[in-house]
Coordinates of C-alpha atoms in Angstrom, one line a residue:
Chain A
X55 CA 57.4 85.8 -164.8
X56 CA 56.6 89.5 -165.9
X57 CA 58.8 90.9 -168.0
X58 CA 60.7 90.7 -170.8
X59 CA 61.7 86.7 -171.3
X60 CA 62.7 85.7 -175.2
X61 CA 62.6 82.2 -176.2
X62 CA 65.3 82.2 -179.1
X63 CA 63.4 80.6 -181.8
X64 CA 60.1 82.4 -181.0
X65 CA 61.0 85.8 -180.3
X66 CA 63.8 86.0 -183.5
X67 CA 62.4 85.9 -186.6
X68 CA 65.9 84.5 -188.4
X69 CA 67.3 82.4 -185.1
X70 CA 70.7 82.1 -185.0
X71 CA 72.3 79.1 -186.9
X72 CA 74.0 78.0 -184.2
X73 CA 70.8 77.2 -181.4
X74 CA 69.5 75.5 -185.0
X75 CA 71.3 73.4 -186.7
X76 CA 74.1 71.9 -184.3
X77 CA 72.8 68.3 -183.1
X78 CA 74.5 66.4 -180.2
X79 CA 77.1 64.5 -181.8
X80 CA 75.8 60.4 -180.7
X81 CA 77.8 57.0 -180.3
X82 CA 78.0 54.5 -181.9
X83 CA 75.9 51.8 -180.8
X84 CA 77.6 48.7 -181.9
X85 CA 81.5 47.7 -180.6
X86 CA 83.4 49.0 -184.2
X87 CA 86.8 47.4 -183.4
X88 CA 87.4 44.0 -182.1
X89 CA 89.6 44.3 -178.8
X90 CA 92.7 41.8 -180.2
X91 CA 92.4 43.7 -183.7
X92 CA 93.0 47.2 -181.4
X93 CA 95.9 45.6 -179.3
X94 CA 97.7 43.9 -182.5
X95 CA 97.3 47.3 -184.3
X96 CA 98.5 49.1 -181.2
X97 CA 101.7 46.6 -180.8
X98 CA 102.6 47.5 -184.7
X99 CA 102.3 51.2 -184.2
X100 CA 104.8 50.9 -181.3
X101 CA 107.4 49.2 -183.1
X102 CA 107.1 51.5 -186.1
X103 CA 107.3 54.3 -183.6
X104 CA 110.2 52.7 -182.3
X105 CA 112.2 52.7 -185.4
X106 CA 111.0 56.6 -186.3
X107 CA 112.2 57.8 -183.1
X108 CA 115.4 59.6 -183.1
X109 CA 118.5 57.1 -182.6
X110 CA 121.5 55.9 -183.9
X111 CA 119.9 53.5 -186.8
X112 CA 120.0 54.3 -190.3
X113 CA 118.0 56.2 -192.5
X114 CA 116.7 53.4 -194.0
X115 CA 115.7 51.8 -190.8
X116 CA 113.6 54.5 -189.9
X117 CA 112.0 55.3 -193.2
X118 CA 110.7 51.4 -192.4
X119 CA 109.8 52.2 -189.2
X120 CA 107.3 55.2 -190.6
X121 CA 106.0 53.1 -193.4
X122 CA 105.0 50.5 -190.7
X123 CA 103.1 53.3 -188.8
X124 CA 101.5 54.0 -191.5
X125 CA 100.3 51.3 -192.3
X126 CA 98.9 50.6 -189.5
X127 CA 97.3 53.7 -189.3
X128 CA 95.9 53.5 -192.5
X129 CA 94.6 49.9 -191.3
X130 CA 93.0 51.7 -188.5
X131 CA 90.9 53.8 -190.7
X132 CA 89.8 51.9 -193.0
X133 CA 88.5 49.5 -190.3
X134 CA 86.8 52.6 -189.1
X135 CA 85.2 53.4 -192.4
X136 CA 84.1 49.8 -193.0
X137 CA 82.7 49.5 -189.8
X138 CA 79.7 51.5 -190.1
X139 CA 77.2 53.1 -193.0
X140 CA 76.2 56.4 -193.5
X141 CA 76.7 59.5 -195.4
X142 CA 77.9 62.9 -194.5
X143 CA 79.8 65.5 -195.5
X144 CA 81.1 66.6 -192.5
X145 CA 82.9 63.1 -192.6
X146 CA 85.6 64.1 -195.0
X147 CA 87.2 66.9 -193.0
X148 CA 87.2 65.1 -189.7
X149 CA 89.2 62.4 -191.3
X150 CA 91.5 65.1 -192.9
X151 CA 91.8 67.1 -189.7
X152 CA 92.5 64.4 -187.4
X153 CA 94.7 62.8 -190.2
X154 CA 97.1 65.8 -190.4
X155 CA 96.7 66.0 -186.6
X156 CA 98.0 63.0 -185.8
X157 CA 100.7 62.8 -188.5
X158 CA 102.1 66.4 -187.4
X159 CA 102.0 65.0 -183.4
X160 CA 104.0 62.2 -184.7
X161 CA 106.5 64.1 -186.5
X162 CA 106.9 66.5 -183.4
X163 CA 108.3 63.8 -181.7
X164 CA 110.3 62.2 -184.2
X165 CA 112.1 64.7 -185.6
X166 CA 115.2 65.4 -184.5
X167 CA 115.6 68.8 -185.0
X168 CA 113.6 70.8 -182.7
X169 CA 113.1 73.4 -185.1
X170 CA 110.9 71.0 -187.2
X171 CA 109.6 70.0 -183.9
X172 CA 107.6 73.3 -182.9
X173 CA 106.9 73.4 -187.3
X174 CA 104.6 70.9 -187.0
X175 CA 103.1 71.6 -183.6
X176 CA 101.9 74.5 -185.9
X177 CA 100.7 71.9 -188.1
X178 CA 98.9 70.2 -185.5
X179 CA 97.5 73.1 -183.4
X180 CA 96.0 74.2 -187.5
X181 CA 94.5 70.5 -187.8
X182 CA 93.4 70.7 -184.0
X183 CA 91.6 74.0 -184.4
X184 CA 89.7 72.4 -188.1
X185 CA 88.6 69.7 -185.7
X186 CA 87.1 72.2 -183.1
X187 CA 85.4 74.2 -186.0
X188 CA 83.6 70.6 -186.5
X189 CA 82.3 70.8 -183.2
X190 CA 81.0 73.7 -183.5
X191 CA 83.4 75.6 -181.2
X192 CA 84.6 78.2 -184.2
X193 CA 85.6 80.6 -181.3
X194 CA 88.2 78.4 -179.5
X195 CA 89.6 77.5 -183.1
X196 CA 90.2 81.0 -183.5
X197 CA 91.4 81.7 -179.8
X198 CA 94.1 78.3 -180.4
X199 CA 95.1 79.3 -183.4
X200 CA 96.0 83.4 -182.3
X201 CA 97.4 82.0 -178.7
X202 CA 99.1 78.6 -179.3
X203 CA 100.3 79.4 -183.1
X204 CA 100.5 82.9 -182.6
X205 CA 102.2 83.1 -179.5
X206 CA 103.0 80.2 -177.9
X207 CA 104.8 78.6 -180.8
X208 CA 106.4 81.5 -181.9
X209 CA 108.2 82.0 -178.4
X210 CA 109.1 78.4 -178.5
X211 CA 111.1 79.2 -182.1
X212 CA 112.6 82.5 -180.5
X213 CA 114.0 80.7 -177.8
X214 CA 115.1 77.2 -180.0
X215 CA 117.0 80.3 -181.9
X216 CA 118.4 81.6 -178.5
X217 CA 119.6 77.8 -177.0
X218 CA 121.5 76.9 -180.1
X219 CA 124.5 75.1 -179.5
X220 CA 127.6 73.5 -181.2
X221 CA 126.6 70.8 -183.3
X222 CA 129.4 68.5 -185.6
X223 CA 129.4 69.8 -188.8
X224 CA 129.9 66.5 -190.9
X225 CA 128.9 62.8 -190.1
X226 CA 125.8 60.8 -189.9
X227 CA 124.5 63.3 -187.5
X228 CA 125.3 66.4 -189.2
X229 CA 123.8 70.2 -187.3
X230 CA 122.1 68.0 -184.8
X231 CA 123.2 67.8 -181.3
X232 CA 123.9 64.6 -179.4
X233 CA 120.8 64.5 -177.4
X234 CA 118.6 65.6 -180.1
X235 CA 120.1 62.9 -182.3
X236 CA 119.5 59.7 -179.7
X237 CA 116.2 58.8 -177.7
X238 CA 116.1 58.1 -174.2
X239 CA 114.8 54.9 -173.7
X240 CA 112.5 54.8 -177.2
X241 CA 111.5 51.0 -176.3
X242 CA 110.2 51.6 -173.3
X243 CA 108.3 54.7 -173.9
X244 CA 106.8 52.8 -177.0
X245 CA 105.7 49.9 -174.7
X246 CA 103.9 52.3 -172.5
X247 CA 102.9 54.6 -174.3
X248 CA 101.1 52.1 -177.0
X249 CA 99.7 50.0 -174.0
X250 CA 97.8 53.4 -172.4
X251 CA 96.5 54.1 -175.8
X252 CA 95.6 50.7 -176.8
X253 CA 93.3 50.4 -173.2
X254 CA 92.2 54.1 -174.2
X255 CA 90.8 53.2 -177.5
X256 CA 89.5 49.9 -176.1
X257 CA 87.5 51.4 -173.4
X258 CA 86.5 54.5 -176.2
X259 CA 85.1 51.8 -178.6
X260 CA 83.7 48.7 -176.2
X261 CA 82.8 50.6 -173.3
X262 CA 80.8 53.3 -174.4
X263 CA 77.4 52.1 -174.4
X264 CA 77.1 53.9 -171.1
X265 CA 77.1 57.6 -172.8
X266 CA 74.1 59.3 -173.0
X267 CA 73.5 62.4 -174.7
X268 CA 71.7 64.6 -173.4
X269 CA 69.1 66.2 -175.9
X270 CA 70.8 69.6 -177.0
X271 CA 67.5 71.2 -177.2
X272 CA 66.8 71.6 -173.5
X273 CA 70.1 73.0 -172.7
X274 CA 71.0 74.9 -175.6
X275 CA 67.7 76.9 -175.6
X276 CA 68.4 79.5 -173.8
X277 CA 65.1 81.4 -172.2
X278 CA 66.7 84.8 -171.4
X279 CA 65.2 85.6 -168.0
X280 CA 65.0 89.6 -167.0
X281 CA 66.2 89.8 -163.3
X282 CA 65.8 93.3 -163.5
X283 CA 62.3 92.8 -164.6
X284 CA 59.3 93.4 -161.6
X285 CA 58.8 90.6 -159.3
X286 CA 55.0 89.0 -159.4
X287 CA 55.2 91.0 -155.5
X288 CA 56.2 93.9 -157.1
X289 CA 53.8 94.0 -159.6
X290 CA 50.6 93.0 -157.2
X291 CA 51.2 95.4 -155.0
X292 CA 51.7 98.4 -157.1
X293 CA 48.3 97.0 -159.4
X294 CA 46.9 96.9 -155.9
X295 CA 47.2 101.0 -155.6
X296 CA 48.3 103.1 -153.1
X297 CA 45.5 102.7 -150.3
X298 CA 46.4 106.0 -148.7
X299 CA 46.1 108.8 -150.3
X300 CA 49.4 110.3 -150.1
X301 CA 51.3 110.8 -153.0
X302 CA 53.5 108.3 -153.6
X303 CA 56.9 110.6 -154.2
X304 CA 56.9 114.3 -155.3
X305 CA 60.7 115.8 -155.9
X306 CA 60.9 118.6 -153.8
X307 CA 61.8 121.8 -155.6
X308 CA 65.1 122.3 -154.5
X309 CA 65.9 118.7 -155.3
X310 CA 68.7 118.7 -152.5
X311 CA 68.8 115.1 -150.9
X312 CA 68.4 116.9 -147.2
X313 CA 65.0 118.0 -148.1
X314 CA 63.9 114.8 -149.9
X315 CA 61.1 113.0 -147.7
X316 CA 61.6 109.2 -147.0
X317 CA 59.3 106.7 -148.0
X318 CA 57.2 106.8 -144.9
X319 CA 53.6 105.4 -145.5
X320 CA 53.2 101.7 -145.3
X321 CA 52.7 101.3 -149.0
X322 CA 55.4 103.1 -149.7
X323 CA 58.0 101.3 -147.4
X324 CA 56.4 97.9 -149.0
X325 CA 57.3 99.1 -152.2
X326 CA 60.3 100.2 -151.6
X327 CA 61.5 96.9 -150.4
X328 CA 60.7 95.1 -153.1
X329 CA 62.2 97.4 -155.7
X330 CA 65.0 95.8 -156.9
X331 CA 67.6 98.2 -156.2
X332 CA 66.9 98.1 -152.5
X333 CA 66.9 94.5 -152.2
X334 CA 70.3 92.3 -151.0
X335 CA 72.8 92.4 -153.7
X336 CA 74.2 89.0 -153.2
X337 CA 70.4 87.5 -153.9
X338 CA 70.4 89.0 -157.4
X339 CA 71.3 86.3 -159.9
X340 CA 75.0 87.8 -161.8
X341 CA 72.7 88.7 -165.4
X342 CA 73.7 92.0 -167.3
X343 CA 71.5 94.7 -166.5
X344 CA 70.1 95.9 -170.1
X345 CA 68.2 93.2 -172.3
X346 CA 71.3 91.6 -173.5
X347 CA 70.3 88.3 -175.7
X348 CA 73.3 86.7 -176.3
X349 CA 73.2 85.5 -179.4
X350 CA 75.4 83.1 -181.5
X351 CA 78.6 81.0 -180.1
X352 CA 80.7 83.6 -179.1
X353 CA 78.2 86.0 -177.4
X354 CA 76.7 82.4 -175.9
X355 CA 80.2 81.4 -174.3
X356 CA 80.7 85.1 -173.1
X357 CA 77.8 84.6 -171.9
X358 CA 78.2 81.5 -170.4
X359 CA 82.2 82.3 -168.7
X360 CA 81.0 85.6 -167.0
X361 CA 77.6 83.8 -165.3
X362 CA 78.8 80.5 -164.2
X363 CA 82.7 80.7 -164.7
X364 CA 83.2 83.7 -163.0
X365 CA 85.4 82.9 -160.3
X366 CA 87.1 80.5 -162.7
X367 CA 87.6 83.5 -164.7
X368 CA 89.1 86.0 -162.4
X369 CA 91.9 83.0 -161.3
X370 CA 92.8 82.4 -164.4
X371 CA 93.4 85.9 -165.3
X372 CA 95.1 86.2 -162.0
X373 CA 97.8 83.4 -163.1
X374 CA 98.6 85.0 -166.1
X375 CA 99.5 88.1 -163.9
X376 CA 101.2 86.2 -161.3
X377 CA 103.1 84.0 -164.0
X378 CA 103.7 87.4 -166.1
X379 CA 105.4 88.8 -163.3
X380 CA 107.1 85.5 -162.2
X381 CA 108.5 85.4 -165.9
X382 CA 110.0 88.6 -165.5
X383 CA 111.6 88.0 -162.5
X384 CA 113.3 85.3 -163.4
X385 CA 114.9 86.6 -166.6
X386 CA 116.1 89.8 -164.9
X387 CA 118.4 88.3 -162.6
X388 CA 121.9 88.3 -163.5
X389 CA 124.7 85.8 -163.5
X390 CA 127.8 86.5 -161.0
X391 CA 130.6 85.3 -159.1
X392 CA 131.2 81.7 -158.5
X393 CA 133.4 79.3 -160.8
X394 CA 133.3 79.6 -164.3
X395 CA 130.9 77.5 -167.3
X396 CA 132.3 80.3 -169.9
X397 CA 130.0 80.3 -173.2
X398 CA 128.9 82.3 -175.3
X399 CA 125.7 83.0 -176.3
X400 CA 124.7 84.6 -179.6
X401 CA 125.9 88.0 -179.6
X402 CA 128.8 87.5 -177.3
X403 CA 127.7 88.6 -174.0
X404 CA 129.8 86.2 -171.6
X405 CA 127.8 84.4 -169.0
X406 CA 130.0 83.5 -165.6
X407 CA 129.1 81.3 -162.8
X408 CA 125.7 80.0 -161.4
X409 CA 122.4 81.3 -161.9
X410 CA 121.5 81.5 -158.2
X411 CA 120.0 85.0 -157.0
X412 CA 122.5 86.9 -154.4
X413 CA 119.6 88.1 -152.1
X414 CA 116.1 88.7 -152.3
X415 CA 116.8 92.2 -151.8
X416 CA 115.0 93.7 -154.7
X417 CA 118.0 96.5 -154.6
X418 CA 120.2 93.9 -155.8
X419 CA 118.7 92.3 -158.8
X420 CA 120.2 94.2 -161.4
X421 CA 119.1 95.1 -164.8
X422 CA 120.7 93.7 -167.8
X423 CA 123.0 95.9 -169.8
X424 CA 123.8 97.9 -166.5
X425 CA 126.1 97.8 -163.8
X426 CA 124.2 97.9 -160.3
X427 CA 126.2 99.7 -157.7
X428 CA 124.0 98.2 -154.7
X429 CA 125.1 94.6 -156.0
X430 CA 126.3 92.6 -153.1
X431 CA 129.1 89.5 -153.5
X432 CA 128.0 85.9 -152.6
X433 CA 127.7 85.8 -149.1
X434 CA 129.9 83.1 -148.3
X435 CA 132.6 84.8 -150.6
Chain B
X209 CA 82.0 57.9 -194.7
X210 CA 80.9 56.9 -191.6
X211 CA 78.5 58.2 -189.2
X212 CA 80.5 60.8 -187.1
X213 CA 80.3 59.5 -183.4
X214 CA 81.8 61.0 -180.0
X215 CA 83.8 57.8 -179.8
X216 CA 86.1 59.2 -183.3
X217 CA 86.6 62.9 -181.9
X218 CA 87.8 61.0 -178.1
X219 CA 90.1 58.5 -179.9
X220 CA 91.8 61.5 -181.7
X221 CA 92.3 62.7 -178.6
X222 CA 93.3 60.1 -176.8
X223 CA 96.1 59.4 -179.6
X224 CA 97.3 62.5 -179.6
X225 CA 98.0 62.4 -175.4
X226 CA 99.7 59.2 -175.6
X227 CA 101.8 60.8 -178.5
X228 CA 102.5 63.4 -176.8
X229 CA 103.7 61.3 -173.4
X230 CA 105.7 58.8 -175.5
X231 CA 107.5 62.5 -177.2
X232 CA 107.9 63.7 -173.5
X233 CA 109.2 60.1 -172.1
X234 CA 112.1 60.1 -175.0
X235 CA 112.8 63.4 -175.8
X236 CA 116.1 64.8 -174.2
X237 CA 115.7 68.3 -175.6
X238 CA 114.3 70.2 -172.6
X239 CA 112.3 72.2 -175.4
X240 CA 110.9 69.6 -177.5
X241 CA 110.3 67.8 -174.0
X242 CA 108.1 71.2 -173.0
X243 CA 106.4 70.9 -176.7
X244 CA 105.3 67.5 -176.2
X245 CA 103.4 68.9 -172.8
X246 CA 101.6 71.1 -174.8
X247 CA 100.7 68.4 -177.1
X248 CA 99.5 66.7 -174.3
X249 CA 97.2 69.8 -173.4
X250 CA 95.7 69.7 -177.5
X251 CA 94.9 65.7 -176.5
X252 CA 92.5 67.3 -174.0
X253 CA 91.3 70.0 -175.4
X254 CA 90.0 68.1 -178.4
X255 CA 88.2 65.5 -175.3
X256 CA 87.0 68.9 -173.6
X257 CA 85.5 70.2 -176.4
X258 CA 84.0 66.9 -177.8
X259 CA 82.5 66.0 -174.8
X260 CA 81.3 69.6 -174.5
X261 CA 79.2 69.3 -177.8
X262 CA 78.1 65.9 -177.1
X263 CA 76.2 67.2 -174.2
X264 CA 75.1 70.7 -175.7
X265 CA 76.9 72.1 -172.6
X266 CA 79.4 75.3 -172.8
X267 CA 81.5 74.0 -170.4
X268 CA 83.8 71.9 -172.3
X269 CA 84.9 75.3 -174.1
X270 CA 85.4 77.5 -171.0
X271 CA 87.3 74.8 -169.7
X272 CA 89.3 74.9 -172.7
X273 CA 90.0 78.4 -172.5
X274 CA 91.2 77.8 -168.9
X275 CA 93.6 74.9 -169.9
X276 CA 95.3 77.4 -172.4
X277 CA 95.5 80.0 -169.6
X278 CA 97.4 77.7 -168.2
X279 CA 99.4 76.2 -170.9
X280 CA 100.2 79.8 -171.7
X281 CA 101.7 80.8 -168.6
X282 CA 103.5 77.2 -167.9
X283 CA 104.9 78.0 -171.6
X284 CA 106.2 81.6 -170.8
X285 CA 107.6 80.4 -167.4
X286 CA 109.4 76.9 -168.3
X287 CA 111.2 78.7 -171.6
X288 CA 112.2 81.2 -169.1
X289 CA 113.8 78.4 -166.7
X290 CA 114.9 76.4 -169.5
X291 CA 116.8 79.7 -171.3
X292 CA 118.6 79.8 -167.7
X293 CA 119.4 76.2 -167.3
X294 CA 121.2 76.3 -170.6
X295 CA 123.0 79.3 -169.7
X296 CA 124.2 76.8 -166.5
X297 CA 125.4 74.6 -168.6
X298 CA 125.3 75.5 -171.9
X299 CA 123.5 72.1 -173.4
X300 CA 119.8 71.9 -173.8
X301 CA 120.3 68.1 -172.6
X302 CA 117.7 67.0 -169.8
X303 CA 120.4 64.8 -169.3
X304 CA 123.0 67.4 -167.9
X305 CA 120.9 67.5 -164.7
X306 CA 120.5 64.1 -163.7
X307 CA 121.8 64.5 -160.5
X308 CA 118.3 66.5 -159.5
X309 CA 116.9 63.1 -160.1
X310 CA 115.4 61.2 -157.1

C-alpha cells in the first residue's frame, strides 16, 4: 500500500507505554481450589451473610455473622495465595482492590440505613475503578469514578435525603424504618445467591482450561492504514502519464464553475474515477481524514468506539436523550384530585391523590410552583 | 503473591454480581433495591473489562462505556419513579405495592 502506513514501534521513536508493556493477563493452568473446599466455603459465607443481613436479631448475632464471613473470606484468600508461586507487584493492589471491593458490596447490602448503603457503593465503585487501572483501562477508571461517584451516587444521596420518612425515635431500631430494619426473605436469597456464586467460581477455577489468549501483539499493534492515501490504480496510471497530449486541467481565468472544462479525455475520466473523492462514499472505510495516529489508551479507545462502535455509539447517546427527556416528563407532572394520602414532604408542599397524568394533552401538564389554567378534572369526575 | 490470572479478576466479579442479587433479593428499600442493580452492573464491568485485556481487544471497554450509558439513564429514570411512588404512598417499602405482584 502507498502511502503513509506507521507501524507503532517502528515509526515512533519512544512508543507509547501502553502498545509496550501491557501483556495479556493468562490462566492459570492448574485447578487452584478443590470443588467441595469452594462449596463448603460458599455454604459458610451464606450463613454469615445470613446473620449480617438486616433483621430483627441482636447486635451480637450479627457482629458473629460478619466475623464468620470473614473468616471465610480470609480462608478463601489465603487458599488463593497458597495455591500458586510467583512474584509480582501488581499482586498487592489487586488483592487490596478487590478486598475493599467486596467488603464495601457487602456492607451495601447489609447496612440498614440506606444512607450508608450508597457510602459504600462509593467505596466500591473507588475499589472497582483501582481494579480497572490494573487492567490497564485507566480511562474507564476515570470515566466510573466521574459518572457512577460523581453522578450517579450523588443523585442516589439527593433523593435518599428527599424520601425520608418517620422513623421511631427510641428502641432497638432507633432512626431506621421498618423495612429498612427487616430483610425479606434473607435465607432464601443466601441459599441462592451462595449456590450461583459457588457454581460461578467452580466453573471460573475447574473449567477454564478452555481459555485461550490470544497473543496481544497481533491485535494491539495497530498498522495505521491511510485510506486517503493513492490506490496502487491510482498511482499506475498517473506514473503511466497522460498519453494524449492535452493538458491535464488548466483553471480557466475567470475561475467561474460555468466555464470550467470537464474531464473529457480518456485519461482524464480514468483518473478521475479513481480519485478518491469521486469514488462511492459508503466503500470508503469510516478512518479520519488527516494522519491521525491514535496513540495511548484513550486516543486507542476513541479510536476504537468511533470505527467499529459507531452505531453502538450513536444509540447509546440517543438513550441518554430519550431517557433525559423521559426523566423530565415524569417529574413534571403534578398530583390532583382523587382521595387523599396527605404527607408531607420536606418543605411542606402537600401532595393529594394519585400520581396518574389527567391527559396526554401536553396543555395540561402543568409546571410545579404554578397554577395551570388549561388543567382539566379527572374525567370520570 | 500469586501469579495474577484472568480466573482472580472474573471471580471478583462474579462475587460481586451475586452480592449484588442477594442485596436486591432482600432489600425492601426500593432505593437500596436500585443500588444493588447497579452493583450488579460493576460485577460486569469488572468481567467486561477483564476479559477485554485478556484478549488485547478494546471491546470489553466500549462495552463498558455502554453498560454505564445505560446504568445512567435506568438510574435517572427509576429515582424518578421511585420519588413518585413514595409520594403515592409515602413509604419507600417495596412492600407497599404488593398487589402489582403477579
Amino acid at each position: 500500500m502507498l502511502g503513509p502506513s506507521l507501524e507503532i514501534g517502528a515509526a515512533l521513536p519512544s512508543a507509547p507505554l501502553w502498545f509496550v508493556v501491557s501483556p495479556a493477563i493468562p490462566t492459570l493452568a492448574a485447578a487452584v481450589l478443590p470443588p467441595v473446599l469452594i462449596l463448603v466455603l460458599c455454604v459458610v459465607a451464606a450463613i454469615g451473610t445470613l446473620l449480617l443481613l438486616p433483621g430483627r436479631r441482636e447486635a451480637a448475632l450479627r457482629k458473629i455473622g460478619g466475623a464468620v464471613l470473614l473468616a471465610a473470606a480470609l480462608i478463601l484468600v489465603a487458599l488463593l495465595v497458597r495455591a500458586a508461586a510467583g512474584t509480582g507487584g501488581m499482586g498487592v493492589y489487586f488483592w487490596i482492590f478487590s478486598a475493599v471491593a467486596l467488603v464495601g458490596a457487602l456492607r451495601v447490602i447489609t447496612h440498614p440505613r440506606p444512607v450508608y448503603s450508597a457510602l459504600y457503593f462509593v467505596l466500591t465503585v473507588f475499589a472497582t475503578a483501582g481494579l480497572f487501572v490494573l487492567l490497564w483501562a485507566e480511562f474507564m477508571a476515570v470515566a466510573l469514578v466521574l459518572i457512577y461517584a460523581g453522578a450517579i451516587l450523588v443523585t442516589y444521596v439527593f433523593v435518599i435525603m428527599l424520601a425520608a420518612e418517620a422513623t421511631p425515635t427510641s428502641g432497638p431500631m432507633a432512626g431506621m424504618a421498618e423495612h429498612d430494619a427487616i430483610s425479606r426473605e434473607p435465607l432464601m436469597a443466601s441459599a441462592v445467591g451462595f449456590a450461583l456464586m459457588g457454581v460461578l467460581l467452580f466453573v471460573i477455577f475447574e473449567k477454564a482450561d478452555g481459555l485461550t489468549a490470544k497473543p496481544p501483539a497481533a491485535s494491539l499493534t495497530y498498522v495505521h492504514q491511510d485510506p486517503y492515501a493513492m490506490s496502487p490504480e491510482l498511482a499506475s496510471v498517473l506514473a503511466a502519464g497522460n498519453p494524449t497530449t492535452q493538458p491535464v486541467y488548466t483553471a480557466p481565468a475567470d475561475n467561474k464553475p460555468a466555464s470550467r472544462p470537464s474531464f473529457s479525455s480518456e485519461w482524464q475520466q480514468k483518473v478521475a474515477s479513481l480519485t478518491y473523492s469521486n469514488q462511492d462514499p459508503r466503500s470508503r472505510p469510516a478512518m479520519p481524514p488527516t494522519g491521525f495516529v491514535p496513540q495511548g489508551g484513550v486516543q486507542e479507545l476513541g479510536a476504537y468506539l468511533f470505527r467499529s462502535q459507531l452505531v453502538n455509539l450513536e444509540l447509546a447517546g440517543l438513550i441518554l436523550t430519550i431517557s433525559m427527556i423521559g426523566a423530565i416528563v415524569i417529574a413534571r407532572r403534578r398530583v390532583v384530585g382523587g382521595e387523599s394520602v396527605t404527607h408531607a414532604v420536606g418543605g411542606g408542599e402537600t401532595v393529594i391523590g394519585p400520581a396518574t397524568p389527567i391527559d396526554d394533552d401536553p396543555h395540561s401538564i402543568p409546571v410545579y410552583g404554578t397554577e395551570n389554567p388549561r388543567q382539566k378534572a379527572y374525567p370520570e369526575t | 503473591m500469586t501469579q495474577l490470572a484472568l480466573q482472580h479478576y472474573l471471580a471478583v466479579g462474579a462475587i460481586m454480581f451475586v452480592i449484588g442479587m442477594i442485596g436486591f433479593m432482600t432489600r425492601r428499600n426500593l432505593i437500596v433495591m436500585f443500588l444493588c442493580t447497579e452493583l450488579m452492573f460493576q460485577g460486569v464491568a469488572i468481567n467486561l473489562i477483564a476479559f477485554g485485556h485478556f484478549h488485547g481487544h478494546l471491546g470489553g471497554q466500549a462495552f463498558v462505556i455502554f453498560v454505564l450509558v445505560i446504568a445512567a439513564a435506568e438510574a435517572s429514570l427509576a429515582l424518578g419513579l421511585v420519588v413518585l411512588l413514595f409520594r403515592q404512598r409515602a413509604t419507600l417499602d417495596a412492600d407497599a405495592w404488593r398487589e402489582l405482584k403477579g
